[in-house]
Tab-separated table of C-alpha atoms and ligand atoms in Angstrom:
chain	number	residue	atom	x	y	z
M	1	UNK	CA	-0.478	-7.237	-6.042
M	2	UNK	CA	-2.491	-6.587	-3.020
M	3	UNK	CA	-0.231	-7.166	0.610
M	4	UNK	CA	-2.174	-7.820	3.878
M	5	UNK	CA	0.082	-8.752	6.840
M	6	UNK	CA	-0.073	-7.369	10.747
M	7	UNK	CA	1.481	-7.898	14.053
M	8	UNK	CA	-0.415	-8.686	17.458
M	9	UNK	CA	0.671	-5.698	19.903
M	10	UNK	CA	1.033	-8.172	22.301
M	11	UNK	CA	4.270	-6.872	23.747
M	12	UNK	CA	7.905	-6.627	22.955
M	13	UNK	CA	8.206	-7.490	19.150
M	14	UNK	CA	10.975	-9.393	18.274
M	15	UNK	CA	13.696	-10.546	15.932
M	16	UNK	CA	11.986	-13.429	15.230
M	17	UNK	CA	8.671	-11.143	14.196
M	18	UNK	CA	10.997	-9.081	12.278
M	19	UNK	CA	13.091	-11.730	10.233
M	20	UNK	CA	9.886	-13.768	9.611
M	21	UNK	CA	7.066	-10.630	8.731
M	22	UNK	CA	8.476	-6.796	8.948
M	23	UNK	CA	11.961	-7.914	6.457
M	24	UNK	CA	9.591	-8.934	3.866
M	25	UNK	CA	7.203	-6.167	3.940
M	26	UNK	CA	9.918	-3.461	3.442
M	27	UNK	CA	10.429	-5.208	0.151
M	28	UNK	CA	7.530	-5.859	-1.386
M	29	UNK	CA	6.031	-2.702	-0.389
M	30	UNK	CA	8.128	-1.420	-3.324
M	31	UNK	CA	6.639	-2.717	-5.941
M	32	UNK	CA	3.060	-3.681	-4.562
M	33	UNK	CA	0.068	-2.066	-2.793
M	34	UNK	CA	0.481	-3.014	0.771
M	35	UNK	CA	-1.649	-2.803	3.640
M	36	UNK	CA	0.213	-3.685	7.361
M	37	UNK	CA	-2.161	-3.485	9.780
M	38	UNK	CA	-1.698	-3.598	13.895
M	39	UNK	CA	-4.123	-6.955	15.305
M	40	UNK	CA	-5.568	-5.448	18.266
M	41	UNK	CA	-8.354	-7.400	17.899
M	42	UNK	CA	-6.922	-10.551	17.964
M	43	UNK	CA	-4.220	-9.329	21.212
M	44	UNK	CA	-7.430	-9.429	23.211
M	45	UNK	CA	-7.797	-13.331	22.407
M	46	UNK	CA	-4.666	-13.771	24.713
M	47	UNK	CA	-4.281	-12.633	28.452
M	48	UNK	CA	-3.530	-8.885	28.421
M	49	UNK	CA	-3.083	-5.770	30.268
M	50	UNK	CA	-5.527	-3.439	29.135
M	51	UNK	CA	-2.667	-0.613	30.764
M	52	UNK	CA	-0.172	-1.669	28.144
M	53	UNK	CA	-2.527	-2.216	25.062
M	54	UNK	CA	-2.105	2.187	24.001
M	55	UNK	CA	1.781	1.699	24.646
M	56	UNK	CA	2.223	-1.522	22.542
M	57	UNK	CA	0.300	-0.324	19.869
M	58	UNK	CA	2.533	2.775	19.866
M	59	UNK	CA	5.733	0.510	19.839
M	60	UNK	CA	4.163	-1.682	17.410
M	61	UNK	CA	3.621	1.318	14.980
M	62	UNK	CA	7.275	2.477	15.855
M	63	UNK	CA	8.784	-0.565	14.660
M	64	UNK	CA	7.367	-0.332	11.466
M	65	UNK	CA	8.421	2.827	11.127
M	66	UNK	CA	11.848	2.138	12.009
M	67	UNK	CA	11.985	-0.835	9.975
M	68	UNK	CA	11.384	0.999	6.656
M	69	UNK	CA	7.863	1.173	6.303
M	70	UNK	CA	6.739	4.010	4.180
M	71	UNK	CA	3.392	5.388	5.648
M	72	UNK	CA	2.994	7.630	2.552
M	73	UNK	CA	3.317	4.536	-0.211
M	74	UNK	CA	1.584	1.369	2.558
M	75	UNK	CA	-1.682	1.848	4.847
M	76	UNK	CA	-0.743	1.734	8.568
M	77	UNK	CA	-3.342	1.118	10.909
M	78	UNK	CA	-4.922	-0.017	14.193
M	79	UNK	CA	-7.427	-3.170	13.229
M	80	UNK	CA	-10.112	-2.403	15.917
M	81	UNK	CA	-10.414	0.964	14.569
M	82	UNK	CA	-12.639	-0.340	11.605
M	83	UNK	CA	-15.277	-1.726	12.214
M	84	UNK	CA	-15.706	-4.005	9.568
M	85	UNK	CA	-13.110	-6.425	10.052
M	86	UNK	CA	-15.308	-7.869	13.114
M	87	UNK	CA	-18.483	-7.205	10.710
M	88	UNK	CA	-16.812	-9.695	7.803
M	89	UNK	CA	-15.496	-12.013	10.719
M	90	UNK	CA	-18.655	-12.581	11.521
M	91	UNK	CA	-20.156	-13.539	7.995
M	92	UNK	CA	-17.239	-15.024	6.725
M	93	UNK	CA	-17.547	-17.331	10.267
M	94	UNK	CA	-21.080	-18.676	9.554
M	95	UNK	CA	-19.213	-20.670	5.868
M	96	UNK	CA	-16.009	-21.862	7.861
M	97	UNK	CA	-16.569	-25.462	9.161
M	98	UNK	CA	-15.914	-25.886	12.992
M	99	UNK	CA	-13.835	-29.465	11.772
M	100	UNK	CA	-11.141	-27.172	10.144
M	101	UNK	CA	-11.020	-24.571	12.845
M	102	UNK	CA	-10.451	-27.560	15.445
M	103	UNK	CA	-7.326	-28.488	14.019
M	104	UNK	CA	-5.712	-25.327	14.077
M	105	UNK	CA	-2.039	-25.809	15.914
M	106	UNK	CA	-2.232	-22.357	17.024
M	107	UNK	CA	-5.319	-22.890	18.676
M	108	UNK	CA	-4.264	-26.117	20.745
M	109	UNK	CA	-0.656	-24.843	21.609
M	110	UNK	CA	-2.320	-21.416	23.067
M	111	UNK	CA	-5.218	-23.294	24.816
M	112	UNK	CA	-2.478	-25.147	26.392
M	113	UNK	CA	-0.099	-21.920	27.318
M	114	UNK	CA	-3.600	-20.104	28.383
M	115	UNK	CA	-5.695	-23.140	30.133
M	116	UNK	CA	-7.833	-20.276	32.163
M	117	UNK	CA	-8.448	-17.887	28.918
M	118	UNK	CA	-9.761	-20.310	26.268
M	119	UNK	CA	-12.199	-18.527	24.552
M	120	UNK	CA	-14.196	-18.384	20.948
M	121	UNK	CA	-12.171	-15.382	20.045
M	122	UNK	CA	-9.539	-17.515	20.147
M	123	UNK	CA	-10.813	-20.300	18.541
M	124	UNK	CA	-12.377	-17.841	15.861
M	125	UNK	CA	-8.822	-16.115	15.226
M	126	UNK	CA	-8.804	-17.947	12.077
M	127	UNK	CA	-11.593	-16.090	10.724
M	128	UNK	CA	-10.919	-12.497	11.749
M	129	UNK	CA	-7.449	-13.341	10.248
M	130	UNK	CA	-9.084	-14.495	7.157
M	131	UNK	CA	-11.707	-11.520	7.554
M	132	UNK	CA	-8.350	-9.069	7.816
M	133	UNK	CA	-6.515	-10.251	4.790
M	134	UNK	CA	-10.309	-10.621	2.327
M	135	UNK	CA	-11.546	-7.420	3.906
M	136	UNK	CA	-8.704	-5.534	1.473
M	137	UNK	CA	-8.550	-8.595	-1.170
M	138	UNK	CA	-5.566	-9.181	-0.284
M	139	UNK	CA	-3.325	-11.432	-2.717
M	140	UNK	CA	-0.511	-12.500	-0.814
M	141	UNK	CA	0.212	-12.522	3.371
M	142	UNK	CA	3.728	-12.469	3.818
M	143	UNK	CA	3.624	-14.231	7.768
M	144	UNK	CA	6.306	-16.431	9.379
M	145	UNK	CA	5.993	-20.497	9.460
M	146	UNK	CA	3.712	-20.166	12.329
M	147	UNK	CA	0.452	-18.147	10.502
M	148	UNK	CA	1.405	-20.382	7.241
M	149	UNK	CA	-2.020	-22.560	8.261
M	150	UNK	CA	-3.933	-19.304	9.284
M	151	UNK	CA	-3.202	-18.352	5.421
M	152	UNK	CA	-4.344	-21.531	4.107
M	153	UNK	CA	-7.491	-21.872	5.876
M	154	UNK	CA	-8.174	-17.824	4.680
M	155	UNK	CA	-8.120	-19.103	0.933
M	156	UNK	CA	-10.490	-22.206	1.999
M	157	UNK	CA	-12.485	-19.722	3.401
M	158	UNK	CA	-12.531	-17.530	-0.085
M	159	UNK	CA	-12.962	-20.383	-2.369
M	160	UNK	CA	-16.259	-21.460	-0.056
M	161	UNK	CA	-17.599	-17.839	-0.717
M	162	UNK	CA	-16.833	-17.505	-4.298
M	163	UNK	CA	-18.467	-20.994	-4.311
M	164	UNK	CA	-21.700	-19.531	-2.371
M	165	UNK	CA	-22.202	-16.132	-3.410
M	166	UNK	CA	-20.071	-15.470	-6.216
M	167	UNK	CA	-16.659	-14.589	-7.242
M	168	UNK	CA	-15.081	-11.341	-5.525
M	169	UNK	CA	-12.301	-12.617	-2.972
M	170	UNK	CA	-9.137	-13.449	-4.543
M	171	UNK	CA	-7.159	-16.563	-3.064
M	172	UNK	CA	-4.636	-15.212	-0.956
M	173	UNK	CA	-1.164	-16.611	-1.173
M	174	UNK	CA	1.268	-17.100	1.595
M	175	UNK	CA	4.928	-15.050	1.495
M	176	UNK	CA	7.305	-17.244	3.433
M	177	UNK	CA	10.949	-15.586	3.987
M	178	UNK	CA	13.504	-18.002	1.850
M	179	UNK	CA	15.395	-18.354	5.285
M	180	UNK	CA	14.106	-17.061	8.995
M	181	UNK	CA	10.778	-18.373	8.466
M	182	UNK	CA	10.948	-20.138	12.191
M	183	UNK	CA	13.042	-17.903	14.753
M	184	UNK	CA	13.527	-20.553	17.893
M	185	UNK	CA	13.716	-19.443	21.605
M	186	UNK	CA	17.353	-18.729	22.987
M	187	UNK	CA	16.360	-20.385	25.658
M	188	UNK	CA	14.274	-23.195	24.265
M	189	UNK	CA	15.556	-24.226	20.557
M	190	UNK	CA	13.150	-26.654	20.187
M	191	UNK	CA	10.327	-23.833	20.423
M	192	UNK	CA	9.538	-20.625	18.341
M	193	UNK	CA	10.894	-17.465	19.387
M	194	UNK	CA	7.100	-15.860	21.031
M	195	UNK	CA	7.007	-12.171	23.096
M	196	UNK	CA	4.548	-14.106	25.289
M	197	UNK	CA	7.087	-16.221	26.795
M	198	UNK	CA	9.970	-15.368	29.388
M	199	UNK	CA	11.681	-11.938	28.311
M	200	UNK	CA	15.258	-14.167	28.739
M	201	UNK	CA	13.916	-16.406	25.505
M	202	UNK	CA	13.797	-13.691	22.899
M	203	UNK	CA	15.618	-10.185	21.400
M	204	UNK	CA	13.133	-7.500	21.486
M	205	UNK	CA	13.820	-4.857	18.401
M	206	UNK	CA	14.359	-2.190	21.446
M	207	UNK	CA	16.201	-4.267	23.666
M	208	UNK	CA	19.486	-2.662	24.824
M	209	UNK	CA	23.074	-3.284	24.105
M	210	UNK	CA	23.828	-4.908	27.565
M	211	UNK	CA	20.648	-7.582	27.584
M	212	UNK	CA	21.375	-8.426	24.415
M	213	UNK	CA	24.848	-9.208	25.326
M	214	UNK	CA	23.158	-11.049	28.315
M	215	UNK	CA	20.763	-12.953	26.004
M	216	UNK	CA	22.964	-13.930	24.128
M	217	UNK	CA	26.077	-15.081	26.498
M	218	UNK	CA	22.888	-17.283	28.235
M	219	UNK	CA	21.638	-18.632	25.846
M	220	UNK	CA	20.591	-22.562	24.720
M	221	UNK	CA	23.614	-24.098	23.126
M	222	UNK	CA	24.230	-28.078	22.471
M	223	UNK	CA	26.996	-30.642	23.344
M	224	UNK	CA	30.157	-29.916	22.080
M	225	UNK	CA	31.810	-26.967	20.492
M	226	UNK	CA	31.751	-27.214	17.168
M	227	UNK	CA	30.248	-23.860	15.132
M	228	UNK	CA	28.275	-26.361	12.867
M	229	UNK	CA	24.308	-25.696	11.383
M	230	UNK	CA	22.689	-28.509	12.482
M	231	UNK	CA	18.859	-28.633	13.344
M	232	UNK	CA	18.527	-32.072	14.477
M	233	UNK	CA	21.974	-32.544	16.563
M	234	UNK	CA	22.353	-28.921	17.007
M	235	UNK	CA	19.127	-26.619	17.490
M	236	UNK	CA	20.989	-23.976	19.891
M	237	UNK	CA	24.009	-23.291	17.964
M	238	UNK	CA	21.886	-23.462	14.306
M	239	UNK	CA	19.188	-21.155	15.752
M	240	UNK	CA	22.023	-18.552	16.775
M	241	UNK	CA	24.059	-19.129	13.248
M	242	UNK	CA	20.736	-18.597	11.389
M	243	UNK	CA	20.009	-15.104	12.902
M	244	UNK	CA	23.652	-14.230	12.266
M	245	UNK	CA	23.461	-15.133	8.476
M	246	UNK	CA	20.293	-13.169	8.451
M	247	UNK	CA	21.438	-10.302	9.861
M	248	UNK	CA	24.951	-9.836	8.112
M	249	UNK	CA	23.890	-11.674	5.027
M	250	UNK	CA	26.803	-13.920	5.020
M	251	UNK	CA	25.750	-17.547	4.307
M	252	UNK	CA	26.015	-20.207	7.081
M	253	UNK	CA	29.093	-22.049	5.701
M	254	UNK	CA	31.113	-18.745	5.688
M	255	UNK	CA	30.351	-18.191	9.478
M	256	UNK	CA	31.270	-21.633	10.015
M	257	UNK	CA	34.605	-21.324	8.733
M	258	UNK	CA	35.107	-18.448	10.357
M	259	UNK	CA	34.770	-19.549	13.542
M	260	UNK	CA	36.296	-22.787	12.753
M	261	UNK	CA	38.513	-24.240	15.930
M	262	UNK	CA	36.710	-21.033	18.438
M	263	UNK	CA	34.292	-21.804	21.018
M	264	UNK	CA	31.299	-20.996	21.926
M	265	UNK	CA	31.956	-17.714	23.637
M	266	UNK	CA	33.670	-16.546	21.298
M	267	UNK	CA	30.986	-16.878	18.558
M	268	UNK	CA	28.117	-15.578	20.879
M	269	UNK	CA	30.464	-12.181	21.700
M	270	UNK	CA	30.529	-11.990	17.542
M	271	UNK	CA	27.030	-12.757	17.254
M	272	UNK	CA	26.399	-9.764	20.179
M	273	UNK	CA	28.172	-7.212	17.937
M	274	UNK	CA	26.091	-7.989	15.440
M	275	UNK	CA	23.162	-7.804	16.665
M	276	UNK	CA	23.474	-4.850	18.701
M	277	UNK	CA	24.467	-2.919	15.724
M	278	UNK	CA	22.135	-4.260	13.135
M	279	UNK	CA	18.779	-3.249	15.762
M	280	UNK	CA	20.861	0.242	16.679
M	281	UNK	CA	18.623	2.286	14.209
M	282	UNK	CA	15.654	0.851	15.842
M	283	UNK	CA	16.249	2.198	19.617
M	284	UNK	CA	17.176	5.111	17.989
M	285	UNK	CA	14.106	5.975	16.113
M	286	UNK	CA	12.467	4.655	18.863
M	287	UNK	CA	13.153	7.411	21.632
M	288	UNK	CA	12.654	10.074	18.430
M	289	UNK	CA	9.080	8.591	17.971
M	290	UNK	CA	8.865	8.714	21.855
M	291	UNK	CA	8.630	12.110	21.387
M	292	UNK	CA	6.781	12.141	18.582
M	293	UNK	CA	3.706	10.348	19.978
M	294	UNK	CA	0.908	12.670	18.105
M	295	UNK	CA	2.608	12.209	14.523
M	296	UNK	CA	2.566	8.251	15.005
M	297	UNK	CA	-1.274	9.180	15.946
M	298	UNK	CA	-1.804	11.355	12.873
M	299	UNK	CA	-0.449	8.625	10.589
M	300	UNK	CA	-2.437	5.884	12.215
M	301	UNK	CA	-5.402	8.131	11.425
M	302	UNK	CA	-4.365	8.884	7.835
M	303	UNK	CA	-3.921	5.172	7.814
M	304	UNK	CA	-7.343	4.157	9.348
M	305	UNK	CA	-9.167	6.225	6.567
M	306	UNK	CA	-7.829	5.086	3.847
M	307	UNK	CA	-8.444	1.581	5.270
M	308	UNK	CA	-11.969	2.214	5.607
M	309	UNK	CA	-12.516	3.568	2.236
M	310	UNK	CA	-11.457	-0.006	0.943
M	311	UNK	CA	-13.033	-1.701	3.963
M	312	UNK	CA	-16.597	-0.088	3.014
M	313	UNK	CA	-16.160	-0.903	-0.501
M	314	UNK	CA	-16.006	-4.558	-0.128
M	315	UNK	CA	-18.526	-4.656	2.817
M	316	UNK	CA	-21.083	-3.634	0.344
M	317	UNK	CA	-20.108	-5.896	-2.225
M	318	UNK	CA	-20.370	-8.656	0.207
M	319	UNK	CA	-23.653	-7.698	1.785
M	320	UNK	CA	-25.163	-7.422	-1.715
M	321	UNK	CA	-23.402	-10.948	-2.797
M	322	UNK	CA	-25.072	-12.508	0.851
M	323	UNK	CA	-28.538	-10.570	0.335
M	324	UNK	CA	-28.475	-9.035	4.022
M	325	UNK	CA	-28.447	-5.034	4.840
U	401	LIG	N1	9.699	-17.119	15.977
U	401	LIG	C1	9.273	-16.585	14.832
U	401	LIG	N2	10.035	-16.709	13.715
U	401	LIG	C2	9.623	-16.166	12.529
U	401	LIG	N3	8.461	-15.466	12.398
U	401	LIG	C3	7.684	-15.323	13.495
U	401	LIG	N4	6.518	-14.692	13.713
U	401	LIG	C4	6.145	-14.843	14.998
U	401	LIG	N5	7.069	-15.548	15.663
U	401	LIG	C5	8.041	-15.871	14.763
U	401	LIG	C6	5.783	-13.956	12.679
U	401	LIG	O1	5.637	-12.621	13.149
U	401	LIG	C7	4.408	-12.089	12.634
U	401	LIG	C8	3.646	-11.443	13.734
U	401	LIG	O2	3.242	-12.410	14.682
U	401	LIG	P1	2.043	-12.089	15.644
U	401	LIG	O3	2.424	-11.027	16.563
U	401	LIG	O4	0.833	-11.797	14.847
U	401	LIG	O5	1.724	-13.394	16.457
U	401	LIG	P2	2.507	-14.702	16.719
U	401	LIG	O6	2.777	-15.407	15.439
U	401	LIG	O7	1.719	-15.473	17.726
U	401	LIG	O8	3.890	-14.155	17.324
U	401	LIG	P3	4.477	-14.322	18.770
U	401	LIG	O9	5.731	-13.549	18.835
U	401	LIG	O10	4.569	-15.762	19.130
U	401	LIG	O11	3.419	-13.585	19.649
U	401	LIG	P4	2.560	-14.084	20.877
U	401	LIG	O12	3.530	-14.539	21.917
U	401	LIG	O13	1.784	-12.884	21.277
U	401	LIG	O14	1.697	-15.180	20.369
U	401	LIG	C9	3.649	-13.246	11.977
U	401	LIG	O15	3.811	-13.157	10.587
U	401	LIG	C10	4.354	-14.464	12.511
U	401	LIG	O16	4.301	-15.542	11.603
């Protein structure tokens, strides 16, 4: 199968990014083509500092690095670096009805976090995502809960083509992780886990030892002091017991009983441990690729080219199929 999937450089990328996207890629880039790609393109539809975009790129491309990525085997790239993603969002935007576009949740949740920036890139992020993902016929987008209706309205968005034109986009699945699908805020339970919000709300892959002890200590728990997995009467203490059972692999009941009759505290310090350990190889390749800031540029290179080759390919099938060029 074909993979598409990407990550907005739009800051400190998370566990919640991680358990819900990077996990799965490492994966299924074993037995499947894959393609991860960094969304520049669609970080500009959200405030940003143009002085950061180089450096979260960079981090972005570390991260999937560190997580296990093999740049030899998957294509790693920068989106805005060809040229016909923004070409295909374009054409693929004049078959996608405004109707389903309006109800995108994304769209209304970041019109309300952004009231000043609402803008038609943002409102047409469902059709460079689509663009992204049919651009490389991509068969399958493994994406958290969050980018499962992005994913859906991508394979409207192919079937209305095939429809039109004729037959060349395949209808791209979504990949959902089996648990970790929704990370929640540490400080908010009730909301997903985003790098936009309050640095205090999430754990950043590079984040150190101590503020993830702090994070962790502070964050969101419920009434009582029971160690149970609860969504509804518990959000803190589940969201916490889900990212432990995630990271050691030890199912929620186990972690349960073992911290049967211990508070709070006690569970967080455990839960500390673990995390600081589990994201230790990723600081550490971290500062190595800090140093190593023209091979992460070579392979995003290496990466861009073979993109294109793929990119062009299709681009000419489609202008053909739509009679333009
Ligand atoms: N809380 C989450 N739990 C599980 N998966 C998540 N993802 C995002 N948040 C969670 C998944 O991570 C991948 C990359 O996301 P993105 O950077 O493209 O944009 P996003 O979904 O908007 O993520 P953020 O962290 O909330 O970023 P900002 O604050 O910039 O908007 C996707 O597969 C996503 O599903």
């Amino acid at each position: 199968m074909r993979i598409f999937s990407g990550i907005r450089p739009t800051g400190n990328i998370h566990i919640g990014n991680y358990l819900g996207a990077v996990k799965q890629w490492i994966e299924l880039q074993k037995k499947n083509e894959c393609v991860f790609c960094i969304v520049d393109m669609h970080a500009i539809t959200t405030p940003y500092d143009v002085k950061e975009m180089q450096k979260n790129i960079i981090d972005a491309a570390s991260i999937y690095l560190a997580a296990g990525v093999d740049p030899e085997k998957s294509i790693i790239f920068v989106q805005s670096g060809v040229k016909e993603h923004a070409e295909l969002a374009w054409l693929l935007g004049t078959i996608t009805p405004m109707g389903e576009l309006s109800r995108m949740t994304q769209f209304k949740e970041k019109s309300k976090q952004h009231k000043d920036y609402i803008n038609a890139g943002l409102f047409n992020y469902p059709v460079l995502m689509a663009a992204d993902i049919l651009l490389y016929k991509g068969e399958a987008v493994p994406v958290g809960k969050d980018q499962e209706q992005h994913v859906e309205l991508a394979r409207t968005i192919a079937k209305k083509f095939n429809q039109k034109f004729g037959n060349i986009f395949p209808e791209p699945e979504t990949i959902l992780p089996k648990s970790g699908a929704k990370i929640m805020s540490l400080t908010d339970p009730k909301k997903k886990m985003s790098k936009s919000d309050d640095a205090k709300s999430y754990i950043s892959l590079f984040d150190t030892p101590e503020d993830i002890t702090k994070k962790i200590m502070a964050a969101s728990t419920d009434s009582g002091k029971d160690i149970i997995y609860n969504i509804t009467k518990k959000p803190g203490i589940s969201n916490l017991l889900m990212i432990y059972s995630l990271l050691t692999d030890e199912p929620t009941k186990k972690i349960e009983e073992k911290f049967k009759g211990k508070g709070y505290g006690e569970f967080k310090k455990s839960l500390a441990e673990v995390v600081i350990n589990y994201l230790e190889p990723f600081r550490r390749k971290q500062k190595e690729l800090q140093t190593r800031d023209v091979y992460v540029k070579e392979l995003l290179n290496k990466g861009k080219s073979r993109a294109e080759t793929i990119a062009k390919t299709t681009m000419q099938e489609v202008r053909e199929k739509m009679g333009l060029g």
